[in-house]
Amino acid sequence: MNASIADNLAQVHAQMQAACLAAGRPEASVRLLAVSKTWGPDAVRQAHAAGQTAFGENYIQEAVDKITALRDLPLEWHCIGPIQSNKTRLVAEHFDWVHSIDRLKIAQRLSEQRPAHLPPLQVCIQVNVDGGETKSGVSPQDLPALAQAVAALPNMQLRGLMTIPEPAESEAAARAVHRQARLLLESLITQGLALDTLSMGMSADMAPAIAEGSTLVRVGTAIFGRR
C-alpha cells in the first residue's frame, strides 16, 4: 500500500474529527467521500486498503472504466459531476449515488434507465446557493418544485442537497453560505420530504461546512495528491 495515501487519509480523518469536536457533533455524523477523478484504479485500491470505501467521480466514462476494473472490491461510487443526457444510462447502470441533479429531465432519465436488479439510485439535488454564474445547480427559488418532482420518481431515492459554493473570503463567510444550504434542506424536510444528506465542504472549507451541518465532505487532492 502506498503509505502516502494511507497517511493522507489519516490526516483528513483527523481534520474531520477536530471539526466535529469543535461543532459539538459526533464524528460518525460526517462521512468522507474520496474524490478519485483522474486517478487510476491502483490509487483507489490503495485508499480502499486504508479503509476508504466511498469514491466520487466527475468524468463519467473515465469513472465507468474504473468501476469496471474494480468490481472485485465492495466500493460505493458517487457521481459528483455534471451529467449530459447522453450519459444518463451509464450513470444509472454503474453508480450508487448521484449528487449533481439540477433539472428534472436528467432525473427522469436516470429513473427510467436504472436497472431493475439494482437498488434505488441515491440522489442529491445540486443547489447554486450563492448564485455563482459559472456554477451548475438549481436556484434556491426553483428547488422546492424540483425536489418534490424528483422525490416522486421511481427507482431513486432523494437523500438531500449538494453545493459547490465559490471560495469564501473568511470562515464566517463560508459558514454563511453553508448555512443557507442547511436551511434549504430543513425547509424541504418541513414540506414532508425525508432527507438526511448535505453534501458540502471540500478540503478548503471542510470545517465551516461541518459546523453548519454537512453530512458528507468531498476531498480529493488532500488524499491522492496533485496530478
mmCIF file of N, CA and C in Angstrom, residues 31-164:
data_model
loop_
_atom_site.group_PDB
_atom_site.id
_atom_site.type_symbol
_atom_site.label_atom_id
_atom_site.label_comp_id
_atom_site.label_asym_id
_atom_site.label_seq_id
_atom_site.Cartn_x
_atom_site.Cartn_y
_atom_site.Cartn_z
ATOM 1 N N ARG A 31 -19.501 11.721 6.809
ATOM 2 C CA ARG A 31 -18.765 10.734 6.015
ATOM 3 C C ARG A 31 -17.763 11.428 5.101
ATOM 4 N N LEU A 32 -16.738 10.675 4.739
ATOM 5 C CA LEU A 32 -15.719 11.166 3.810
ATOM 6 C C LEU A 32 -15.927 10.532 2.439
ATOM 7 N N LEU A 33 -16.047 11.379 1.427
ATOM 8 C CA LEU A 33 -16.079 10.917 0.050
ATOM 9 C C LEU A 33 -14.733 11.255 -0.578
ATOM 10 N N ALA A 34 -13.986 10.238 -0.965
ATOM 11 C CA ALA A 34 -12.674 10.435 -1.584
ATOM 12 C C ALA A 34 -12.883 10.702 -3.076
ATOM 13 N N VAL A 35 -12.494 11.878 -3.537
ATOM 14 C CA VAL A 35 -12.692 12.253 -4.935
ATOM 15 C C VAL A 35 -11.510 11.730 -5.749
ATOM 16 N N SER A 36 -11.788 10.677 -6.515
ATOM 17 C CA SER A 36 -10.712 9.947 -7.197
ATOM 18 C C SER A 36 -10.616 10.268 -8.680
ATOM 19 N N LYS A 37 -11.296 11.328 -9.127
ATOM 20 C CA LYS A 37 -11.234 11.688 -10.555
ATOM 21 C C LYS A 37 -9.787 11.894 -10.991
ATOM 22 N N THR A 38 -9.474 11.442 -12.181
ATOM 23 C CA THR A 38 -8.153 11.493 -12.833
ATOM 24 C C THR A 38 -7.135 10.530 -12.226
ATOM 25 N N TRP A 39 -7.507 9.827 -11.172
ATOM 26 C CA TRP A 39 -6.612 8.833 -10.582
ATOM 27 C C TRP A 39 -7.061 7.442 -11.001
ATOM 28 N N GLY A 40 -6.084 6.581 -11.237
ATOM 29 C CA GLY A 40 -6.376 5.258 -11.761
ATOM 30 C C GLY A 40 -6.830 4.276 -10.692
ATOM 31 N N PRO A 41 -7.175 3.066 -11.118
ATOM 32 C CA PRO A 41 -7.643 2.036 -10.188
ATOM 33 C C PRO A 41 -6.656 1.724 -9.062
ATOM 34 N N ASP A 42 -5.358 1.797 -9.340
ATOM 35 C CA ASP A 42 -4.380 1.468 -8.293
ATOM 36 C C ASP A 42 -4.490 2.410 -7.108
ATOM 37 N N ALA A 43 -4.693 3.699 -7.374
ATOM 38 C CA ALA A 43 -4.829 4.664 -6.278
ATOM 39 C C ALA A 43 -6.078 4.369 -5.458
ATOM 40 N N VAL A 44 -7.155 3.995 -6.126
ATOM 41 C CA VAL A 44 -8.381 3.652 -5.407
ATOM 42 C C VAL A 44 -8.163 2.399 -4.567
ATOM 43 N N ARG A 45 -7.470 1.422 -5.122
ATOM 44 C CA ARG A 45 -7.175 0.203 -4.348
ATOM 45 C C ARG A 45 -6.380 0.530 -3.083
ATOM 46 N N GLN A 46 -5.426 1.448 -3.219
ATOM 47 C CA GLN A 46 -4.618 1.818 -2.058
ATOM 48 C C GLN A 46 -5.478 2.513 -1.004
ATOM 49 N N ALA A 47 -6.374 3.378 -1.449
ATOM 50 C CA ALA A 47 -7.259 4.058 -0.496
ATOM 51 C C ALA A 47 -8.198 3.047 0.170
ATOM 52 N N HIS A 48 -8.696 2.088 -0.605
ATOM 53 C CA HIS A 48 -9.564 1.064 -0.027
ATOM 54 C C HIS A 48 -8.805 0.232 0.999
ATOM 55 N N ALA A 49 -7.557 -0.088 0.703
ATOM 56 C CA ALA A 49 -6.746 -0.855 1.653
ATOM 57 C C ALA A 49 -6.550 -0.096 2.962
ATOM 58 N N ALA A 50 -6.652 1.241 2.902
ATOM 59 C CA ALA A 50 -6.524 2.074 4.101
ATOM 60 C C ALA A 50 -7.877 2.336 4.756
ATOM 61 N N GLY A 51 -8.928 1.699 4.241
ATOM 62 C CA GLY A 51 -10.220 1.782 4.902
ATOM 63 C C GLY A 51 -11.274 2.626 4.223
ATOM 64 N N GLN A 52 -10.941 3.258 3.088
ATOM 65 C CA GLN A 52 -11.909 4.118 2.403
ATOM 66 C C GLN A 52 -12.789 3.294 1.463
ATOM 67 N N THR A 53 -14.092 3.521 1.499
ATOM 68 C CA THR A 53 -14.996 2.727 0.653
ATOM 69 C C THR A 53 -15.821 3.567 -0.323
ATOM 70 N N ALA A 54 -15.992 4.853 -0.077
ATOM 71 C CA ALA A 54 -16.842 5.695 -0.922
ATOM 72 C C ALA A 54 -15.962 6.616 -1.768
ATOM 73 N N PHE A 55 -16.220 6.621 -3.083
ATOM 74 C CA PHE A 55 -15.382 7.378 -4.015
ATOM 75 C C PHE A 55 -16.245 8.220 -4.946
ATOM 76 N N GLY A 56 -15.792 9.452 -5.199
ATOM 77 C CA GLY A 56 -16.519 10.380 -6.047
ATOM 78 C C GLY A 56 -15.814 10.591 -7.370
ATOM 79 N N GLU A 57 -16.597 10.626 -8.450
ATOM 80 C CA GLU A 57 -16.057 10.786 -9.795
ATOM 81 C C GLU A 57 -16.813 11.881 -10.536
ATOM 82 N N ASN A 58 -16.066 12.678 -11.314
ATOM 83 C CA ASN A 58 -16.663 13.760 -12.102
ATOM 84 C C ASN A 58 -16.856 13.389 -13.565
ATOM 85 N N TYR A 59 -15.957 12.585 -14.089
ATOM 86 C CA TYR A 59 -15.945 12.299 -15.525
ATOM 87 C C TYR A 59 -16.498 10.896 -15.748
ATOM 88 N N ILE A 60 -17.634 10.814 -16.414
ATOM 89 C CA ILE A 60 -18.427 9.590 -16.361
ATOM 90 C C ILE A 60 -17.767 8.423 -17.077
ATOM 91 N N GLN A 61 -17.266 8.630 -18.284
ATOM 92 C CA GLN A 61 -16.663 7.499 -18.997
ATOM 93 C C GLN A 61 -15.417 6.999 -18.267
ATOM 94 N N GLU A 62 -14.589 7.923 -17.792
ATOM 95 C CA GLU A 62 -13.409 7.532 -17.006
ATOM 96 C C GLU A 62 -13.831 6.737 -15.780
ATOM 97 N N ALA A 63 -14.904 7.185 -15.135
ATOM 98 C CA ALA A 63 -15.379 6.510 -13.931
ATOM 99 C C ALA A 63 -15.882 5.107 -14.225
ATOM 100 N N VAL A 64 -16.623 4.949 -15.316
ATOM 101 C CA VAL A 64 -17.166 3.626 -15.655
ATOM 102 C C VAL A 64 -16.034 2.633 -15.902
ATOM 103 N N ASP A 65 -14.994 3.074 -16.580
ATOM 104 C CA ASP A 65 -13.831 2.192 -16.792
ATOM 105 C C ASP A 65 -13.220 1.779 -15.459
ATOM 106 N N LYS A 66 -13.133 2.717 -14.548
ATOM 107 C CA LYS A 66 -12.550 2.451 -13.225
ATOM 108 C C LYS A 66 -13.444 1.513 -12.413
ATOM 109 N N ILE A 67 -14.733 1.787 -12.428
ATOM 110 C CA ILE A 67 -15.687 0.953 -11.692
ATOM 111 C C ILE A 67 -15.614 -0.484 -12.191
ATOM 112 N N THR A 68 -15.531 -0.644 -13.498
ATOM 113 C CA THR A 68 -15.457 -1.982 -14.096
ATOM 114 C C THR A 68 -14.175 -2.695 -13.665
ATOM 115 N N ALA A 69 -13.073 -1.951 -13.619
ATOM 116 C CA ALA A 69 -11.787 -2.545 -13.243
ATOM 117 C C ALA A 69 -11.717 -2.921 -11.769
ATOM 118 N N LEU A 70 -12.611 -2.341 -10.957
ATOM 119 C CA LEU A 70 -12.552 -2.541 -9.504
ATOM 120 C C LEU A 70 -13.770 -3.301 -8.978
ATOM 121 N N ARG A 71 -14.411 -4.066 -9.852
ATOM 122 C CA ARG A 71 -15.617 -4.781 -9.441
ATOM 123 C C ARG A 71 -15.384 -5.766 -8.309
ATOM 124 N N ASP A 72 -14.138 -6.174 -8.125
ATOM 125 C CA ASP A 72 -13.832 -7.146 -7.065
ATOM 126 C C ASP A 72 -13.849 -6.520 -5.675
ATOM 127 N N LEU A 73 -13.917 -5.190 -5.592
ATOM 128 C CA LEU A 73 -13.910 -4.514 -4.291
ATOM 129 C C LEU A 73 -15.318 -4.017 -3.946
ATOM 130 N N PRO A 74 -15.682 -4.036 -2.659
ATOM 131 C CA PRO A 74 -17.004 -3.551 -2.236
ATOM 132 C C PRO A 74 -17.001 -2.029 -2.075
ATOM 133 N N LEU A 75 -17.054 -1.323 -3.185
ATOM 134 C CA LEU A 75 -16.945 0.131 -3.182
ATOM 135 C C LEU A 75 -18.296 0.780 -3.456
ATOM 136 N N GLU A 76 -18.431 2.024 -2.996
ATOM 137 C CA GLU A 76 -19.631 2.821 -3.233
ATOM 138 C C GLU A 76 -19.220 3.990 -4.125
ATOM 139 N N TRP A 77 -19.891 4.107 -5.284
ATOM 140 C CA TRP A 77 -19.487 5.096 -6.280
ATOM 141 C C TRP A 77 -20.498 6.228 -6.365
ATOM 142 N N HIS A 78 -19.972 7.456 -6.298
ATOM 143 C CA HIS A 78 -20.787 8.665 -6.309
ATOM 144 C C HIS A 78 -20.447 9.495 -7.542
ATOM 145 N N CYS A 79 -21.438 9.840 -8.340
ATOM 146 C CA CYS A 79 -21.248 10.750 -9.460
ATOM 147 C C CYS A 79 -21.448 12.173 -8.951
ATOM 148 N N ILE A 80 -20.405 12.981 -9.021
ATOM 149 C CA ILE A 80 -20.478 14.333 -8.463
ATOM 150 C C ILE A 80 -20.279 15.409 -9.524
ATOM 151 N N GLY A 81 -20.206 15.006 -10.792
ATOM 152 C CA GLY A 81 -20.012 15.966 -11.869
ATOM 153 C C GLY A 81 -21.271 16.168 -12.685
ATOM 154 N N PRO A 82 -21.235 17.126 -13.614
ATOM 155 C CA PRO A 82 -22.403 17.378 -14.465
ATOM 156 C C PRO A 82 -22.719 16.172 -15.338
ATOM 157 N N ILE A 83 -24.007 15.971 -15.607
ATOM 158 C CA ILE A 83 -24.453 14.817 -16.384
ATOM 159 C C ILE A 83 -25.183 15.304 -17.626
ATOM 160 N N GLN A 84 -24.676 14.921 -18.795
ATOM 161 C CA GLN A 84 -25.356 15.210 -20.048
ATOM 162 C C GLN A 84 -26.376 14.105 -20.334
ATOM 163 N N SER A 85 -27.373 14.431 -21.126
ATOM 164 C CA SER A 85 -28.440 13.469 -21.402
ATOM 165 C C SER A 85 -27.918 12.170 -22.002
ATOM 166 N N ASN A 86 -26.864 12.255 -22.818
ATOM 167 C CA ASN A 86 -26.362 11.043 -23.463
ATOM 168 C C ASN A 86 -25.499 10.187 -22.540
ATOM 169 N N LYS A 87 -25.335 10.630 -21.289
ATOM 170 C CA LYS A 87 -24.542 9.859 -20.332
ATOM 171 C C LYS A 87 -25.399 9.300 -19.185
ATOM 172 N N THR A 88 -26.705 9.560 -19.205
ATOM 173 C CA THR A 88 -27.522 9.142 -18.061
ATOM 174 C C THR A 88 -27.571 7.630 -17.913
ATOM 175 N N ARG A 89 -27.591 6.896 -19.029
ATOM 176 C CA ARG A 89 -27.668 5.436 -18.912
ATOM 177 C C ARG A 89 -26.434 4.869 -18.218
ATOM 178 N N LEU A 90 -25.257 5.388 -18.580
ATOM 179 C CA LEU A 90 -24.029 4.923 -17.925
ATOM 180 C C LEU A 90 -24.087 5.186 -16.420
ATOM 181 N N VAL A 91 -24.580 6.366 -16.053
ATOM 182 C CA VAL A 91 -24.671 6.705 -14.629
ATOM 183 C C VAL A 91 -25.670 5.794 -13.927
ATOM 184 N N ALA A 92 -26.825 5.607 -14.545
ATOM 185 C CA ALA A 92 -27.879 4.792 -13.936
ATOM 186 C C ALA A 92 -27.431 3.344 -13.750
ATOM 187 N N GLU A 93 -26.594 2.863 -14.641
ATOM 188 C CA GLU A 93 -26.192 1.451 -14.597
ATOM 189 C C GLU A 93 -24.993 1.190 -13.699
ATOM 190 N N HIS A 94 -24.187 2.211 -13.404
ATOM 191 C CA HIS A 94 -22.915 1.955 -12.721
ATOM 192 C C HIS A 94 -22.744 2.612 -11.359
ATOM 193 N N PHE A 95 -23.454 3.693 -11.092
ATOM 194 C CA PHE A 95 -23.220 4.428 -9.848
ATOM 195 C C PHE A 95 -24.244 4.062 -8.775
ATOM 196 N N ASP A 96 -23.849 4.297 -7.531
ATOM 197 C CA ASP A 96 -24.746 4.104 -6.380
ATOM 198 C C ASP A 96 -25.429 5.411 -5.982
ATOM 199 N N TRP A 97 -24.701 6.513 -6.151
ATOM 200 C CA TRP A 97 -25.184 7.845 -5.765
ATOM 201 C C TRP A 97 -24.974 8.821 -6.923
ATOM 202 N N VAL A 98 -25.854 9.815 -6.990
ATOM 203 C CA VAL A 98 -25.660 10.967 -7.876
ATOM 204 C C VAL A 98 -25.910 12.224 -7.050
ATOM 205 N N HIS A 99 -24.929 13.143 -7.050
ATOM 206 C CA HIS A 99 -25.039 14.375 -6.261
ATOM 207 C C HIS A 99 -25.464 15.577 -7.097
ATOM 208 N N SER A 100 -25.417 15.435 -8.421
ATOM 209 C CA SER A 100 -25.403 16.625 -9.282
ATOM 210 C C SER A 100 -26.669 16.795 -10.120
ATOM 211 N N ILE A 101 -27.814 16.356 -9.622
ATOM 212 C CA ILE A 101 -29.069 16.588 -10.331
ATOM 213 C C ILE A 101 -29.482 18.052 -10.175
ATOM 214 N N ASP A 102 -29.691 18.721 -11.296
ATOM 215 C CA ASP A 102 -30.125 20.121 -11.216
ATOM 216 C C ASP A 102 -31.282 20.429 -12.157
ATOM 217 N N ARG A 103 -31.803 19.402 -12.847
ATOM 218 C CA ARG A 103 -33.004 19.581 -13.659
ATOM 219 C C ARG A 103 -33.749 18.257 -13.758
ATOM 220 N N LEU A 104 -35.062 18.382 -13.938
ATOM 221 C CA LEU A 104 -35.931 17.208 -13.866
ATOM 222 C C LEU A 104 -35.671 16.232 -15.000
ATOM 223 N N LYS A 105 -35.332 16.736 -16.178
ATOM 224 C CA LYS A 105 -35.110 15.850 -17.326
ATOM 225 C C LYS A 105 -34.050 14.796 -17.024
ATOM 226 N N ILE A 106 -32.954 15.218 -16.401
ATOM 227 C CA ILE A 106 -31.877 14.280 -16.081
ATOM 228 C C ILE A 106 -32.351 13.269 -15.041
ATOM 229 N N ALA A 107 -33.064 13.735 -14.033
ATOM 230 C CA ALA A 107 -33.575 12.821 -13.006
ATOM 231 C C ALA A 107 -34.527 11.799 -13.614
ATOM 232 N N GLN A 108 -35.390 12.234 -14.524
ATOM 233 C CA GLN A 108 -36.336 11.311 -15.160
ATOM 234 C C GLN A 108 -35.602 10.246 -15.962
ATOM 235 N N ARG A 109 -34.585 10.634 -16.692
ATOM 236 C CA ARG A 109 -33.815 9.665 -17.479
ATOM 237 C C ARG A 109 -33.096 8.670 -16.573
ATOM 238 N N LEU A 110 -32.521 9.155 -15.489
ATOM 239 C CA LEU A 110 -31.847 8.255 -14.544
ATOM 240 C C LEU A 110 -32.834 7.258 -13.953
ATOM 241 N N SER A 111 -34.018 7.745 -13.611
ATOM 242 C CA SER A 111 -35.051 6.882 -13.045
ATOM 243 C C SER A 111 -35.478 5.812 -14.043
ATOM 244 N N GLU A 112 -35.713 6.206 -15.287
ATOM 245 C CA GLU A 112 -36.155 5.266 -16.321
ATOM 246 C C GLU A 112 -35.080 4.239 -16.661
ATOM 247 N N GLN A 113 -33.819 4.649 -16.571
ATOM 248 C CA GLN A 113 -32.724 3.794 -17.031
ATOM 249 C C GLN A 113 -32.051 3.016 -15.903
ATOM 250 N N ARG A 114 -32.513 3.170 -14.674
ATOM 251 C CA ARG A 114 -31.948 2.410 -13.560
ATOM 252 C C ARG A 114 -32.337 0.934 -13.706
ATOM 253 N N PRO A 115 -31.370 0.030 -13.790
ATOM 254 C CA PRO A 115 -31.706 -1.393 -13.962
ATOM 255 C C PRO A 115 -32.528 -1.924 -12.785
ATOM 256 N N ALA A 116 -33.482 -2.798 -13.095
ATOM 257 C CA ALA A 116 -34.412 -3.299 -12.085
ATOM 258 C C ALA A 116 -33.718 -4.120 -11.010
ATOM 259 N N HIS A 117 -32.577 -4.740 -11.348
ATOM 260 C CA HIS A 117 -31.910 -5.602 -10.370
ATOM 261 C C HIS A 117 -31.054 -4.810 -9.377
ATOM 262 N N LEU A 118 -30.909 -3.517 -9.590
ATOM 263 C CA LEU A 118 -30.107 -2.686 -8.685
ATOM 264 C C LEU A 118 -31.008 -1.975 -7.682
ATOM 265 N N PRO A 119 -30.479 -1.660 -6.499
ATOM 266 C CA PRO A 119 -31.267 -0.887 -5.538
ATOM 267 C C PRO A 119 -31.517 0.516 -6.067
ATOM 268 N N PRO A 120 -32.448 1.250 -5.463
ATOM 269 C CA PRO A 120 -32.720 2.611 -5.937
ATOM 270 C C PRO A 120 -31.450 3.463 -5.941
ATOM 271 N N LEU A 121 -31.343 4.306 -6.938
ATOM 272 C CA LEU A 121 -30.243 5.255 -7.026
ATOM 273 C C LEU A 121 -30.435 6.317 -5.949
ATOM 274 N N GLN A 122 -29.404 6.553 -5.153
ATOM 275 C CA GLN A 122 -29.455 7.556 -4.091
ATOM 276 C C GLN A 122 -29.033 8.897 -4.690
ATOM 277 N N VAL A 123 -29.874 9.921 -4.557
ATOM 278 C CA VAL A 123 -29.601 11.162 -5.281
ATOM 279 C C VAL A 123 -29.682 12.388 -4.378
ATOM 280 N N CYS A 124 -28.883 13.381 -4.763
ATOM 281 C CA CYS A 124 -28.937 14.717 -4.168
ATOM 282 C C CYS A 124 -29.183 15.726 -5.282
ATOM 283 N N ILE A 125 -29.833 16.810 -4.950
ATOM 284 C CA ILE A 125 -30.033 17.908 -5.886
ATOM 285 C C ILE A 125 -28.936 18.941 -5.647
ATOM 286 N N GLN A 126 -28.275 19.345 -6.723
ATOM 287 C CA GLN A 126 -27.246 20.374 -6.614
ATOM 288 C C GLN A 126 -27.902 21.748 -6.625
ATOM 289 N N VAL A 127 -27.603 22.538 -5.594
ATOM 290 C CA VAL A 127 -28.183 23.871 -5.451
ATOM 291 C C VAL A 127 -27.085 24.920 -5.589
ATOM 292 N N ASN A 128 -27.362 25.931 -6.363
ATOM 293 C CA ASN A 128 -26.436 27.057 -6.529
ATOM 294 C C ASN A 128 -26.767 28.075 -5.441
ATOM 295 N N VAL A 129 -26.236 27.837 -4.240
ATOM 296 C CA VAL A 129 -26.659 28.625 -3.084
ATOM 297 C C VAL A 129 -26.217 30.080 -3.143
ATOM 298 N N ASP A 130 -25.073 30.337 -3.775
ATOM 299 C CA ASP A 130 -24.548 31.706 -3.747
ATOM 300 C C ASP A 130 -24.663 32.417 -5.092
ATOM 301 N N GLY A 131 -25.377 31.805 -6.041
ATOM 302 C CA GLY A 131 -25.610 32.473 -7.313
ATOM 303 C C GLY A 131 -24.399 32.601 -8.207
ATOM 304 N N GLY A 132 -23.386 31.742 -8.000
ATOM 305 C CA GLY A 132 -22.201 31.795 -8.854
ATOM 306 C C GLY A 132 -22.567 31.551 -10.313
ATOM 307 N N GLU A 133 -22.156 32.473 -11.196
ATOM 308 C CA GLU A 133 -22.595 32.406 -12.591
ATOM 309 C C GLU A 133 -22.028 31.201 -13.323
ATOM 310 N N THR A 134 -20.872 30.709 -12.901
ATOM 311 C CA THR A 134 -20.247 29.585 -13.599
ATOM 312 C C THR A 134 -20.626 28.249 -12.982
ATOM 313 N N LYS A 135 -21.423 28.261 -11.939
ATOM 314 C CA LYS A 135 -21.739 27.031 -11.221
ATOM 315 C C LYS A 135 -23.024 26.392 -11.741
ATOM 316 N N SER A 136 -23.019 25.067 -11.756
ATOM 317 C CA SER A 136 -24.252 24.343 -12.019
ATOM 318 C C SER A 136 -25.116 24.400 -10.767
ATOM 319 N N GLY A 137 -26.337 23.942 -10.909
ATOM 320 C CA GLY A 137 -27.210 23.871 -9.739
ATOM 321 C C GLY A 137 -28.497 24.636 -9.940
ATOM 322 N N VAL A 138 -29.546 24.122 -9.338
ATOM 323 C CA VAL A 138 -30.839 24.786 -9.384
ATOM 324 C C VAL A 138 -30.822 25.988 -8.441
ATOM 325 N N SER A 139 -31.594 27.001 -8.746
ATOM 326 C CA SER A 139 -31.662 28.162 -7.857
ATOM 327 C C SER A 139 -32.463 27.803 -6.607
ATOM 328 N N PRO A 140 -32.190 28.464 -5.494
ATOM 329 C CA PRO A 140 -32.982 28.195 -4.284
ATOM 330 C C PRO A 140 -34.482 28.371 -4.502
ATOM 331 N N GLN A 141 -34.854 29.330 -5.366
ATOM 332 C CA GLN A 141 -36.279 29.567 -5.615
ATOM 333 C C GLN A 141 -36.939 28.386 -6.323
ATOM 334 N N ASP A 142 -36.197 27.733 -7.228
ATOM 335 C CA ASP A 142 -36.760 26.626 -8.005
ATOM 336 C C ASP A 142 -36.572 25.275 -7.328
ATOM 337 N N LEU A 143 -35.842 25.260 -6.207
ATOM 338 C CA LEU A 143 -35.538 23.998 -5.538
ATOM 339 C C LEU A 143 -36.779 23.240 -5.048
ATOM 340 N N PRO A 144 -37.731 23.859 -4.353
ATOM 341 C CA PRO A 144 -38.837 23.078 -3.786
ATOM 342 C C PRO A 144 -39.611 22.273 -4.832
ATOM 343 N N ALA A 145 -39.918 22.893 -5.971
ATOM 344 C CA ALA A 145 -40.677 22.187 -7.010
ATOM 345 C C ALA A 145 -39.863 21.029 -7.578
ATOM 346 N N LEU A 146 -38.564 21.259 -7.806
ATOM 347 C CA LEU A 146 -37.723 20.187 -8.336
ATOM 348 C C LEU A 146 -37.600 19.052 -7.335
ATOM 349 N N ALA A 147 -37.430 19.383 -6.069
ATOM 350 C CA ALA A 147 -37.279 18.349 -5.043
ATOM 351 C C ALA A 147 -38.524 17.473 -4.953
ATOM 352 N N GLN A 148 -39.672 18.075 -4.977
ATOM 353 C CA GLN A 148 -40.915 17.297 -4.916
ATOM 354 C C GLN A 148 -41.053 16.395 -6.141
ATOM 355 N N ALA A 149 -40.683 16.895 -7.303
ATOM 356 C CA ALA A 149 -40.788 16.100 -8.531
ATOM 357 C C ALA A 149 -39.800 14.941 -8.527
ATOM 358 N N VAL A 150 -38.575 15.203 -8.092
ATOM 359 C CA VAL A 150 -37.562 14.135 -8.044
ATOM 360 C C VAL A 150 -37.947 13.080 -7.010
ATOM 361 N N ALA A 151 -38.449 13.529 -5.866
ATOM 362 C CA ALA A 151 -38.820 12.587 -4.802
ATOM 363 C C ALA A 151 -39.924 11.634 -5.241
ATOM 364 N N ALA A 152 -40.737 12.043 -6.222
ATOM 365 C CA ALA A 152 -41.857 11.221 -6.682
ATOM 366 C C ALA A 152 -41.445 10.187 -7.724
ATOM 367 N N LEU A 153 -40.214 10.262 -8.229
ATOM 368 C CA LEU A 153 -39.784 9.340 -9.284
ATOM 369 C C LEU A 153 -39.481 7.955 -8.720
ATOM 370 N N PRO A 154 -39.777 6.898 -9.486
ATOM 371 C CA PRO A 154 -39.408 5.546 -9.051
ATOM 372 C C PRO A 154 -37.927 5.278 -9.287
ATOM 373 N N ASN A 155 -37.433 4.226 -8.682
ATOM 374 C CA ASN A 155 -36.067 3.723 -8.901
ATOM 375 C C ASN A 155 -34.977 4.661 -8.399
ATOM 376 N N MET A 156 -35.351 5.647 -7.607
ATOM 377 C CA MET A 156 -34.354 6.506 -6.987
ATOM 378 C C MET A 156 -34.911 7.033 -5.670
ATOM 379 N N GLN A 157 -34.002 7.417 -4.804
ATOM 380 C CA GLN A 157 -34.386 7.968 -3.505
ATOM 381 C C GLN A 157 -33.691 9.305 -3.311
ATOM 382 N N LEU A 158 -34.481 10.354 -3.159
ATOM 383 C CA LEU A 158 -33.902 11.676 -2.890
ATOM 384 C C LEU A 158 -33.399 11.715 -1.456
ATOM 385 N N ARG A 159 -32.104 11.995 -1.295
ATOM 386 C CA ARG A 159 -31.484 11.990 0.030
ATOM 387 C C ARG A 159 -31.190 13.371 0.575
ATOM 388 N N GLY A 160 -30.966 14.369 -0.312
ATOM 389 C CA GLY A 160 -30.634 15.687 0.211
ATOM 390 C C GLY A 160 -30.095 16.614 -0.854
ATOM 391 N N LEU A 161 -29.174 17.492 -0.444
ATOM 392 C CA LEU A 161 -28.658 18.556 -1.303
ATOM 393 C C LEU A 161 -27.140 18.499 -1.397
ATOM 394 N N MET A 162 -26.639 19.015 -2.517
ATOM 395 C CA MET A 162 -25.197 19.163 -2.709
ATOM 396 C C MET A 162 -24.911 20.595 -3.142
ATOM 397 N N THR A 163 -23.802 21.151 -2.658
ATOM 398 C CA THR A 163 -23.405 22.501 -3.041
ATOM 399 C C THR A 163 -21.922 22.568 -3.376
ATOM 400 N N ILE A 164 -21.584 23.464 -4.299
ATOM 401 C CA ILE A 164 -20.180 23.800 -4.590
ATOM 402 C C ILE A 164 -20.095 25.322 -4.633
#
